[in-house]
Coordinates of C-alpha atoms in Angstrom, one line a residue:
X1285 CA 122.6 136.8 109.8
X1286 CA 125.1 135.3 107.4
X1287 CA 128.3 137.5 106.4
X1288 CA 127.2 137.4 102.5
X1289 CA 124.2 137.6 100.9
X1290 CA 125.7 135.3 98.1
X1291 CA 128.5 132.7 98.2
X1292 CA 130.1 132.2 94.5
X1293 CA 132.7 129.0 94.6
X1294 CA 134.6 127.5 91.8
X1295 CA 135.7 123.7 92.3
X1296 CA 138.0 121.8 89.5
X1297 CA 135.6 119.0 88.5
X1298 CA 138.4 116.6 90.0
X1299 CA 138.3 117.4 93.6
X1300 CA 137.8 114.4 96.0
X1301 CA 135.1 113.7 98.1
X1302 CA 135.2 114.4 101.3
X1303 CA 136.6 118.1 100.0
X1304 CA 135.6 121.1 101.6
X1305 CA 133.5 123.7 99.3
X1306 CA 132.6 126.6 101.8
X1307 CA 132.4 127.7 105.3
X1308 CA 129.1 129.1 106.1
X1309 CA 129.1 131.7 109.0
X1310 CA 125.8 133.2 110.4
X1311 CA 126.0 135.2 113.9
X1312 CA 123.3 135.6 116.2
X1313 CA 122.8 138.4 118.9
X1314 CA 120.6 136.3 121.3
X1315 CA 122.1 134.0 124.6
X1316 CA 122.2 130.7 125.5
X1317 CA 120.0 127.8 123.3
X1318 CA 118.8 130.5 121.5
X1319 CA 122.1 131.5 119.9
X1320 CA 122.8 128.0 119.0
X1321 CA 122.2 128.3 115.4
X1322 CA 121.7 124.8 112.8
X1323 CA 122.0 125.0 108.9
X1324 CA 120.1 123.1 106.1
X1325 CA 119.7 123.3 102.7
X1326 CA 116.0 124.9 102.3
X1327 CA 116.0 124.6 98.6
X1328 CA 118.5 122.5 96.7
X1329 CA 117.8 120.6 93.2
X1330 CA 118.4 116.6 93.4
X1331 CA 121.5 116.8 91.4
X1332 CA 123.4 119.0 93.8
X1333 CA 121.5 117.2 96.7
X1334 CA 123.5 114.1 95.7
X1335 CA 126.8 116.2 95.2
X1336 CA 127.1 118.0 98.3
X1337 CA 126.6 117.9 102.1
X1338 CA 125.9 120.5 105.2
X1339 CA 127.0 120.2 108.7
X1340 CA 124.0 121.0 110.1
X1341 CA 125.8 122.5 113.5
X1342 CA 129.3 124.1 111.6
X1343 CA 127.9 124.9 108.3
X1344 CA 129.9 123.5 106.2
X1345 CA 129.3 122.2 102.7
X1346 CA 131.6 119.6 101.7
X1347 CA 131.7 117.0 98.3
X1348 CA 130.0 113.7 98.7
X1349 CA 129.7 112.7 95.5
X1350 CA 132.5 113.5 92.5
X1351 CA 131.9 116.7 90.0
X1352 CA 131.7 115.8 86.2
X1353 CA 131.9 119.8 84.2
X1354 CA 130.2 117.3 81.1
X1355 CA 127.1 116.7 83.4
X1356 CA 126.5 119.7 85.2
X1357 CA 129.0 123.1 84.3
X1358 CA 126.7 124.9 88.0
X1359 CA 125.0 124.3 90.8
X1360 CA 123.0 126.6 92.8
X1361 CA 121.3 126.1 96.4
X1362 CA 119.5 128.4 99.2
X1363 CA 120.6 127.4 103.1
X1364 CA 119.0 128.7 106.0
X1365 CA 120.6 129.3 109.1
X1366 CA 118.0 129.0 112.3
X1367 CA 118.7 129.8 115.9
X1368 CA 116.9 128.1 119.2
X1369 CA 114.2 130.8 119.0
X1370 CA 112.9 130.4 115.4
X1371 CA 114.7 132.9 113.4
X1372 CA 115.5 131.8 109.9
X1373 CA 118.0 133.9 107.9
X1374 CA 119.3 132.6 103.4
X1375 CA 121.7 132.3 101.8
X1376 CA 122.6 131.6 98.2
X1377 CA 125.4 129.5 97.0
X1378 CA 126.5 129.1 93.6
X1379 CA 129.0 126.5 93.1
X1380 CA 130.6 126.8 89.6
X1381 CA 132.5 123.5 88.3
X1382 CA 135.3 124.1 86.4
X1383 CA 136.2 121.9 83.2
X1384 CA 139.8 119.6 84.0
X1385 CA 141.3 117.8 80.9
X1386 CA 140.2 114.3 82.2
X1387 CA 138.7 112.9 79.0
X1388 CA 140.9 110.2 77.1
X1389 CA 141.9 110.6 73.8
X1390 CA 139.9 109.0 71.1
X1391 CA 141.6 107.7 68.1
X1392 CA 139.3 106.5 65.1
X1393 CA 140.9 104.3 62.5
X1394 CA 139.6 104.7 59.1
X1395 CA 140.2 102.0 56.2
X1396 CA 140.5 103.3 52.7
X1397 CA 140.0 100.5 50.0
X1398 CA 140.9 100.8 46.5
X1399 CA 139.9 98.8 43.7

């Protein structure tokens, strides 16, 4: 059973890969290989596919791929947490991306001619 129901994150579009978005915990009542309990994503879109990974054994989800707010302002994913005897419990994570001032400024030169 994970501890939430729903995770809700907010990451600054300009955190590095390799950054760690969430800790996923599920617990399981059972003993020996069936307490030993593996994550996956169990339904993710391709564009956070390519964004994030999950540590299959500690559950966690960290940044493989840098955030742009322009491209995508949300991403939301399901992950499933199964022990050694076949028990699936979800999840739902939301990871919100949050807009950092990272676009140059553009300066447009306008000629005027006069006759």
């Amino acid at each position: 059973i994970f501890t939430q129901e729903v995770y809700t994150v907010s990451l600054r579009e300009n955190q590095p890969v390799g950054f760690l978005v969430l800790q996923l915990v599920a617990s399981d009542k059972d003993e020996g290989s069936n307490a030993q309990i593996r994550y996956y994503f169990s339904n993710i879109p391709l564009s956070a596919n390519q964004k994030f990974s999950l540590d299959s054994t500690r559950g966690m989800i960290s940044l493989v791929e840098p955030l742009d707010f322009e491209e995508s302002t949300e991403y939301v994913m399901t992950v499933a947490a199964k022990d050694g005897g076949g028990s699936i419990t979800h999840c739902k994570v939301e990871v919100k991306v949050l807009d950092e001032n990272d676009n140059v400024p553009e300066i447009i030169f306008a000629t005027v001619f006069s006759p």
